[in-house]
Coordinates of C-alpha atoms and ligand atoms in Angstrom, one line a residue:
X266 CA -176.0 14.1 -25.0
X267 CA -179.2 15.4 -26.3
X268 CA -178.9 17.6 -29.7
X269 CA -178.2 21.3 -29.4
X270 CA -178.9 23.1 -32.0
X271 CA -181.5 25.3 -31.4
X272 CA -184.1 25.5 -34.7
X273 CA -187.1 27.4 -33.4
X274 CA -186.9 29.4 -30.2
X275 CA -189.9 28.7 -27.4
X276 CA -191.7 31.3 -28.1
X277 CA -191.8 30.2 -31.6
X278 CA -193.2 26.4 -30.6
X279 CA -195.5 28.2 -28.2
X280 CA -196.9 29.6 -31.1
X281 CA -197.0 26.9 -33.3
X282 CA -199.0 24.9 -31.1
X283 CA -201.5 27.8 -30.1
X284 CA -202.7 27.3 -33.7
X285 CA -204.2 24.4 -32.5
X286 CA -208.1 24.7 -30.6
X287 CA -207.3 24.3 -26.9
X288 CA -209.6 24.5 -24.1
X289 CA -208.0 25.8 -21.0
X290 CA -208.9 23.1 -17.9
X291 CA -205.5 22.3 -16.8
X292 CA -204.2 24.2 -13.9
X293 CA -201.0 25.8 -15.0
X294 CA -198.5 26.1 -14.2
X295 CA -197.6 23.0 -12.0
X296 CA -195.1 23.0 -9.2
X297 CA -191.7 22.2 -10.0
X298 CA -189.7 21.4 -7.0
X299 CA -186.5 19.5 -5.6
X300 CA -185.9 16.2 -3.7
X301 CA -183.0 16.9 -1.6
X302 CA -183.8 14.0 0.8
X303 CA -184.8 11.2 -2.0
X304 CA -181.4 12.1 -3.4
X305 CA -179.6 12.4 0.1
X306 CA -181.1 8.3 0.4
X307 CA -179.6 7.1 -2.8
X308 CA -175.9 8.3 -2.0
X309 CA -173.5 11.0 -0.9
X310 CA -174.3 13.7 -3.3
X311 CA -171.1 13.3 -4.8
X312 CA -172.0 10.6 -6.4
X313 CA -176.0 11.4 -7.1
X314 CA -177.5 13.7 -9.3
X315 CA -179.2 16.7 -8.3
X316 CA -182.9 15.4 -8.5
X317 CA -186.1 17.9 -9.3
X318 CA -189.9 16.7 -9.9
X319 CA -192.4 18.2 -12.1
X320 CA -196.1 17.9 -10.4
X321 CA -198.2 17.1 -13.1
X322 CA -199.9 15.3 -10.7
X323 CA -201.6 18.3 -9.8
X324 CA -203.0 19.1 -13.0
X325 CA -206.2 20.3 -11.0
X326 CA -209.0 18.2 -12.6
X327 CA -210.6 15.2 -10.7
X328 CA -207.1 14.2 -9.0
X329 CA -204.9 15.2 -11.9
X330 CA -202.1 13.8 -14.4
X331 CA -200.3 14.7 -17.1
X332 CA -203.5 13.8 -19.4
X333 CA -205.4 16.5 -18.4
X334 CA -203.1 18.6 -20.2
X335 CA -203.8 16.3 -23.1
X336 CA -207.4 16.9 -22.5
X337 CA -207.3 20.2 -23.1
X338 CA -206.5 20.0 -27.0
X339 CA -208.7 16.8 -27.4
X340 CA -211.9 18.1 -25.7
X341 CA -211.1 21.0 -28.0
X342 CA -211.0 19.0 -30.9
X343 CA -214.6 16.9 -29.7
X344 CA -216.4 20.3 -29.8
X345 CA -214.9 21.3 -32.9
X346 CA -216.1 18.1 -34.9
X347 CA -219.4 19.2 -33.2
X348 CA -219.6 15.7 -31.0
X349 CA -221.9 15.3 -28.1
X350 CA -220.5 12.1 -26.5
X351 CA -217.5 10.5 -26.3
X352 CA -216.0 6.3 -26.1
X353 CA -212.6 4.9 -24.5
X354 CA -212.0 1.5 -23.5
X355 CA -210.1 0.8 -21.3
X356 CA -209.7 -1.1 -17.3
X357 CA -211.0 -0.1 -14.4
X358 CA -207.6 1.7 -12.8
X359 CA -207.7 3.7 -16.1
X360 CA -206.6 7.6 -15.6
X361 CA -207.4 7.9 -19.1
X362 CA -211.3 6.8 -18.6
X363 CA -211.3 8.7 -15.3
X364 CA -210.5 11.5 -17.1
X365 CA -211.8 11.5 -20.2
X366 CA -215.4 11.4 -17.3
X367 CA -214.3 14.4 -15.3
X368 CA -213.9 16.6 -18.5
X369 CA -217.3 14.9 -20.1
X370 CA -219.3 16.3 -16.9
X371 CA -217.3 19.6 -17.2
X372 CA -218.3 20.8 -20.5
X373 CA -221.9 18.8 -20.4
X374 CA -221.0 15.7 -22.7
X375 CA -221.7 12.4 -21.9
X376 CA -218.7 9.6 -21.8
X377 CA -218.7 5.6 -22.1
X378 CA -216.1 3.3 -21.5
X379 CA -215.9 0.0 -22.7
X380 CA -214.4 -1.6 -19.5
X381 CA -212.6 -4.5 -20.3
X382 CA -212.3 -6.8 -17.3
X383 CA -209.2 -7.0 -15.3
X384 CA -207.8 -8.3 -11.7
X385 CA -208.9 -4.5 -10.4
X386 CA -212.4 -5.1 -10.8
X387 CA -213.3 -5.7 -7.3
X388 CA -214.0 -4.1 -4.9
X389 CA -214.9 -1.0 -6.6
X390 CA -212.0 1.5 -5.6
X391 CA -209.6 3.8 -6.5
X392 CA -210.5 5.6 -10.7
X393 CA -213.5 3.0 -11.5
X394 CA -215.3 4.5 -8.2
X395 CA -214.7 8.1 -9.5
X396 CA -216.2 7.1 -12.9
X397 CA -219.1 6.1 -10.9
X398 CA -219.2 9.2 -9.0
X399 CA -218.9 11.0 -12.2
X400 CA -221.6 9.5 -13.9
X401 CA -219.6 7.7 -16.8
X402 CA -221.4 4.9 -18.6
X403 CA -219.8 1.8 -18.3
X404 CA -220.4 -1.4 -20.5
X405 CA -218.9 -4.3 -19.9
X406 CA -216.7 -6.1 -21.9
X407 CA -216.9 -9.5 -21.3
X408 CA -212.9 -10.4 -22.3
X409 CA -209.7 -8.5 -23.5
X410 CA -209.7 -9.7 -26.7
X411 CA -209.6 -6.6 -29.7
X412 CA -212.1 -8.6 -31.5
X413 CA -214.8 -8.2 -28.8
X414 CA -213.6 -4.5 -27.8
X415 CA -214.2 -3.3 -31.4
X416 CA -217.6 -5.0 -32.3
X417 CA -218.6 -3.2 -28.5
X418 CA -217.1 0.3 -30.4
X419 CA -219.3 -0.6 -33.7
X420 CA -222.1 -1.4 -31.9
X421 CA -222.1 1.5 -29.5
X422 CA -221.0 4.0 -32.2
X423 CA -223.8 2.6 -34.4
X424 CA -226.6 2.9 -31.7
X425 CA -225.7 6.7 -30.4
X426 CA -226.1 7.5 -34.3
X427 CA -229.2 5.9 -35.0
X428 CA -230.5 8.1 -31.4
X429 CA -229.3 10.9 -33.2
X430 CA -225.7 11.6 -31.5
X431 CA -222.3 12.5 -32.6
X432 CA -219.9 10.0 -31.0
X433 CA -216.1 10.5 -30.9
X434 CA -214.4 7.1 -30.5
X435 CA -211.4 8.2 -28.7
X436 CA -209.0 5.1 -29.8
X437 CA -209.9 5.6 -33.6
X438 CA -209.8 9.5 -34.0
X439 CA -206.6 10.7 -36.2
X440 CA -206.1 13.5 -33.5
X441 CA -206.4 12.3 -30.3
X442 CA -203.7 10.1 -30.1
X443 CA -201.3 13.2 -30.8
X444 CA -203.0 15.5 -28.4
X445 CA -200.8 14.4 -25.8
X446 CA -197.6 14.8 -27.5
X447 CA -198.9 18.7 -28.7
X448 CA -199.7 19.3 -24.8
X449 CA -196.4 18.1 -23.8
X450 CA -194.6 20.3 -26.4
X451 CA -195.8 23.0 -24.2
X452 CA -195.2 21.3 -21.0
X453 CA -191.2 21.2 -22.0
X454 CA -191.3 24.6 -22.7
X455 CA -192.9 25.4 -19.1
X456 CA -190.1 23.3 -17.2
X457 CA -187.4 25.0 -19.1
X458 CA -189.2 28.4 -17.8
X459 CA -189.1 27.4 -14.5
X460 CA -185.4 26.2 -14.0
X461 CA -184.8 29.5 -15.7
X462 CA -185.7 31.1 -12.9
X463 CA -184.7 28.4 -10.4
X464 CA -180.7 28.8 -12.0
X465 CA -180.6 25.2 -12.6
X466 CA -180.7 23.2 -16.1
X467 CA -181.5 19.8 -16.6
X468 CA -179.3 16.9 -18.1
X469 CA -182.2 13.9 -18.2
X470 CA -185.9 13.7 -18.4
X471 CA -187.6 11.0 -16.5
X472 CA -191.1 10.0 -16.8
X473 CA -193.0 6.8 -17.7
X474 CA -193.2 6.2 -21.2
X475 CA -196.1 7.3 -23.8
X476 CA -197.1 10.0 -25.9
X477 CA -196.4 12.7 -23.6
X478 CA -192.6 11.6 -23.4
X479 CA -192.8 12.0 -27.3
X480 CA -193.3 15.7 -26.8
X481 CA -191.0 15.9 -24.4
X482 CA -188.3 14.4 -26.5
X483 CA -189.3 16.4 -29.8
X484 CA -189.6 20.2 -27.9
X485 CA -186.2 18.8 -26.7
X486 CA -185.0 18.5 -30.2
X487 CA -186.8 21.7 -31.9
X488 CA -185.5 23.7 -28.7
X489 CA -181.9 22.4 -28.8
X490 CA -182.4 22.1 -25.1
X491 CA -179.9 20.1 -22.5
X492 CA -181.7 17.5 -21.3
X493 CA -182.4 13.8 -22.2
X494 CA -185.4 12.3 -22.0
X495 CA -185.9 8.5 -20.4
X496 CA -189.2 7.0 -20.9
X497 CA -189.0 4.4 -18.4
X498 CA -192.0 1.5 -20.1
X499 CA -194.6 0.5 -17.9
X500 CA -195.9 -2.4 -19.9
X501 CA -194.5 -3.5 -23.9
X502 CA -190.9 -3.6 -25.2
X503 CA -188.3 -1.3 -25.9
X504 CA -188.9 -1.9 -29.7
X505 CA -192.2 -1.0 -29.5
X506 CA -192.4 2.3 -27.2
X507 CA -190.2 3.5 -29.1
X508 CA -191.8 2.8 -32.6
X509 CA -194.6 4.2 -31.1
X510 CA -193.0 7.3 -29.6
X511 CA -191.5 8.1 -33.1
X512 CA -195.0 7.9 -34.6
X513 CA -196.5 10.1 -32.1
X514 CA -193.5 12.9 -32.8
X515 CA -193.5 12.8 -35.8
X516 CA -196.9 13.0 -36.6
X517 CA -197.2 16.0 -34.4
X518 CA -194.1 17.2 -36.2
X519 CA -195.9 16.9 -39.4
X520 CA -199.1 18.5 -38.3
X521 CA -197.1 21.7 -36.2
X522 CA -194.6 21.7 -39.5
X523 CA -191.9 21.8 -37.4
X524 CA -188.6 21.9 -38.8
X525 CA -187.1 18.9 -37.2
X526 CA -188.4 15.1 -36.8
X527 CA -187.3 12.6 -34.2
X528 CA -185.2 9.2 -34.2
X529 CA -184.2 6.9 -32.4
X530 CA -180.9 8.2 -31.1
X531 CA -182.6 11.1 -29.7
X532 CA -184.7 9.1 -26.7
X533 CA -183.9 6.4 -24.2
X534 CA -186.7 3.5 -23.6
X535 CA -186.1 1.3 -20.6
X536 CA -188.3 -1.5 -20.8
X537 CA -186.6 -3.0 -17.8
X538 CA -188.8 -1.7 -15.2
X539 CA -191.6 -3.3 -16.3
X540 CA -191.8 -6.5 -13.9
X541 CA -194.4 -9.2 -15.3
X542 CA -196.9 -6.9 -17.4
X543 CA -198.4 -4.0 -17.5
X544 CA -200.6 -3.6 -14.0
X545 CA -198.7 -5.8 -11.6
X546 CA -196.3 -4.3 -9.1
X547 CA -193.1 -5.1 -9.2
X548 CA -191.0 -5.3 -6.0
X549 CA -188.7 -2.3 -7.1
X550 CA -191.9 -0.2 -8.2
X551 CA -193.1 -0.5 -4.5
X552 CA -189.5 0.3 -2.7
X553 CA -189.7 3.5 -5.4
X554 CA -193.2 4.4 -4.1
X555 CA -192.5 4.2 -0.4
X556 CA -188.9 5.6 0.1
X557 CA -190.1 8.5 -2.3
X558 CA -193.6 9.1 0.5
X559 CA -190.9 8.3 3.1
X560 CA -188.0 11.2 2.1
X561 CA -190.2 13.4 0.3
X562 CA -194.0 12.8 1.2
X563 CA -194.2 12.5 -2.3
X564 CA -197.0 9.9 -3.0
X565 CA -196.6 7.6 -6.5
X566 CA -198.8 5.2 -8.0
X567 CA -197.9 1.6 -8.0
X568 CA -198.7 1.0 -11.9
X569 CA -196.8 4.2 -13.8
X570 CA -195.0 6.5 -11.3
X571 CA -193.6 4.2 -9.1
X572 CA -192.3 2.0 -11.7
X573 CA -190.9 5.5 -13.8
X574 CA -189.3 5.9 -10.4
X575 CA -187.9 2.6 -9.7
X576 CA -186.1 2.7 -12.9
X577 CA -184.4 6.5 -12.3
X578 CA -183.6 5.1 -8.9
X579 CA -181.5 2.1 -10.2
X580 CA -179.7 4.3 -12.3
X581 CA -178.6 6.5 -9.7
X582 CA -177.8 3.4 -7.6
X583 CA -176.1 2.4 -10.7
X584 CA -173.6 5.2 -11.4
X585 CA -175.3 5.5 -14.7
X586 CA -175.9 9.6 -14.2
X587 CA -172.7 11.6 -14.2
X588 CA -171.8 14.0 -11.2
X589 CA -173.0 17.4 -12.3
X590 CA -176.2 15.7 -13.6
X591 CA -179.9 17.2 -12.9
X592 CA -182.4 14.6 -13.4
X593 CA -186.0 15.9 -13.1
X594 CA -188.8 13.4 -12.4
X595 CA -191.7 14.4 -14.1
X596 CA -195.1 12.9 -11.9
X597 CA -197.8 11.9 -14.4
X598 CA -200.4 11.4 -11.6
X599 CA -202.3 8.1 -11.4
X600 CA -202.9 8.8 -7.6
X601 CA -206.4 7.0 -7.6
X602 CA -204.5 3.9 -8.5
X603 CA -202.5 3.6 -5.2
X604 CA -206.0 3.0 -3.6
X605 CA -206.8 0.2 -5.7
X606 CA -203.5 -1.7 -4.8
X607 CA -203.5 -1.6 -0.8
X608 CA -203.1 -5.0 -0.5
X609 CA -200.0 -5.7 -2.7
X610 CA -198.4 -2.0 -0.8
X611 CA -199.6 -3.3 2.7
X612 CA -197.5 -6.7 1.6
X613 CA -194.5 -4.9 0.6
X614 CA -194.3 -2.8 3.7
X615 CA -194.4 -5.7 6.0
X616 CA -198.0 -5.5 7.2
X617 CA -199.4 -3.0 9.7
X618 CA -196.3 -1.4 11.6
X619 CA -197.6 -1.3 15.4
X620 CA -196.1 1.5 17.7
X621 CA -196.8 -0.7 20.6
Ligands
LIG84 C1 -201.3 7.5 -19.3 C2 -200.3 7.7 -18.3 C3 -198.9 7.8 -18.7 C4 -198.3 7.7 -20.0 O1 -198.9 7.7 -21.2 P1 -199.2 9.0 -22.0 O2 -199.5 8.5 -23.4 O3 -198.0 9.9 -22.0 O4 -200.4 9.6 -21.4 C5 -198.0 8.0 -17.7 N1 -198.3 8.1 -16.4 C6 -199.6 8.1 -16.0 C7 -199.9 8.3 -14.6 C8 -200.6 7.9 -17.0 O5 -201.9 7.9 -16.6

């Protein structure tokens, strides 16, 4: 059971976090809706939990996801420190790089990404052929290895300032890594809004694991509100999601001065969705991805949601919610993604179905 003692009221957290530069690009707010037939699939309703989803897949920008609400304190924060460019690494199914391109062209800055090679290379498809549409600027990184991806950072962060530019390295700055965690303070505070006026309350949190679950979990705490929250991994172990998660919290914590700080005993990381690393399907992932389009016509992503999903539909399966739960999926996006892996999702539905 989450904590319930109540030690700033929304309107107060609202407030805390508006003293922090936002730009508004996110459109808000999303959709919250239920899944009656995902939940009539996984049991008599007896025995399943009332199941809602939060569409932050339709964030608005450039096919959406939870980090555009991210983006919308960390563009802030690249105008404020004056910068005229910006640099992620990352692969070529990244939301983060398609992303971080969409808001670049929107507000008239320029964005690299250090692509570091991966199986979703070839053929271009699903987020790398938006980055191309967008106009990002894409150097290849010849191997995954951190050595390599920094001395490409130095080198590029180096060159835009001798051509007279303000870079902001995305993985280095203080900031950015907490943006996500401040956007998602206010994204809690939206849900509980909306099952306000839906009637309903929530007992469990579901969503695939990252800094956005970290704001999830600490609004959760600072609100004394009902629910739990589940980050469900999608590459790394339990041990390290949630050292990370912690960080995240509590450095927005710190920088918000909110009165409470998170530990471990107040979120749940499953890190037994995974499969074989971060980027492959796993069997479970795919049977998550197409009973949800099949019951709800709900489309996940084979790499995040669908794996997020596979894990809150084993615990249903399991018995592990209560009757009398809510559980409310929250969909980070990643839609681009599911483009990218038609083969494997082909595979896993048995190949073409023929009606003749
Ligand atoms: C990036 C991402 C996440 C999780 O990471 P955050 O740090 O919370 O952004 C989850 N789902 C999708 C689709 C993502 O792109």
């Amino acid at each position: 059971m989450a904590t319930t003692i109540e030690t700033m009221t929304r309107d107060a957290l609202v407030e805390r976090v508006g003293r922090l530069p936002r730009v508004r690009i996110a459109a808000l707010p999303t959709p919250l809706e239920e899944m009656p037939r995902l939940r009539a699939a996984l049991g008599p309703d007896s025995s399943s939990p009332r199941l809602f989803v939060k569409r932050d897949d339709l964030t608005g920008l450039a096919f959406g996801g939870n980090k555009v609400r991210h983006l919308e304190f960390r563009v802030a924060d690249v105008l404020a420190k004056g910068a005229d460019t910006m640099i992620v690494t990352n692969v070529a199914q990244s939301n983060h790089a398609r992303l971080h391109t969409a808001v670049a062209a929107k507000f008239g800055l320029t964005n690299y990404i250090i692509k570091i090679p991966s199986k979703k290379d070839q053929p271009i498809q699903g987020n790398l052929l938006l980055d191309h549409i967008m106009g990002a600027r894409i150097i290849e990184a010849e191997s995954d290895d951190p050595a390599a991806i920094t001395r490409h950072l130095d080198d590029l962060i180096a060159r835009l300032h001798a051509d007279g530019h303000v870079p902001y390295a995305v993985p280095r700055d203080q900031f950015s890594k907490i943006a996500g965690t401040c956007a998602y303070l206010l994204a809690a505070v939206e849900i509980l809004g909306q099952l306000d006026i839906l009637g309903a309350s929530v007992t469990h949190i579901v969503m695939a694991s990252g800094t956005s679950t970290a704001g999830l979990a600490l609004a959760g705490k600072v609100l004394g509100a009902s629910y739990r929250v589940h980050a469900v991994s999608v590459g790394g172990s339990r041990e390290m999601i949630e050292a990370q998660m912690l960080g995240y919290a509590n450095s927005a914590a710190e920088l918000l001065d909110l009165p409470v700080r998170l530990t471990a005993a107040d979120v749940t990381v499953h890190d037994d969705y995974v499969g074989e690393r971060y980027g492959v399907v796993t069997a479970a992932g795919l049977e998550a991805l197409r009973l949800t389009a099949r019951t709800e016509g709900l489309i996940l992503d084979p790499v995040y949601t669908a794996k997020a999903m596979s894990g809150l539909i084993d615990r249903v399966r399991r018995g592990a919610f209560k009757a009398g739960d809510t559980v409310l999926f929250v969909h980070s996006g990643g839609l681009p993604i599911t483009f990218a892996y038609g083969e494997e999702i082909m595979e896993s539905l048995g190949g073409i179905a023929r009606s003749d």
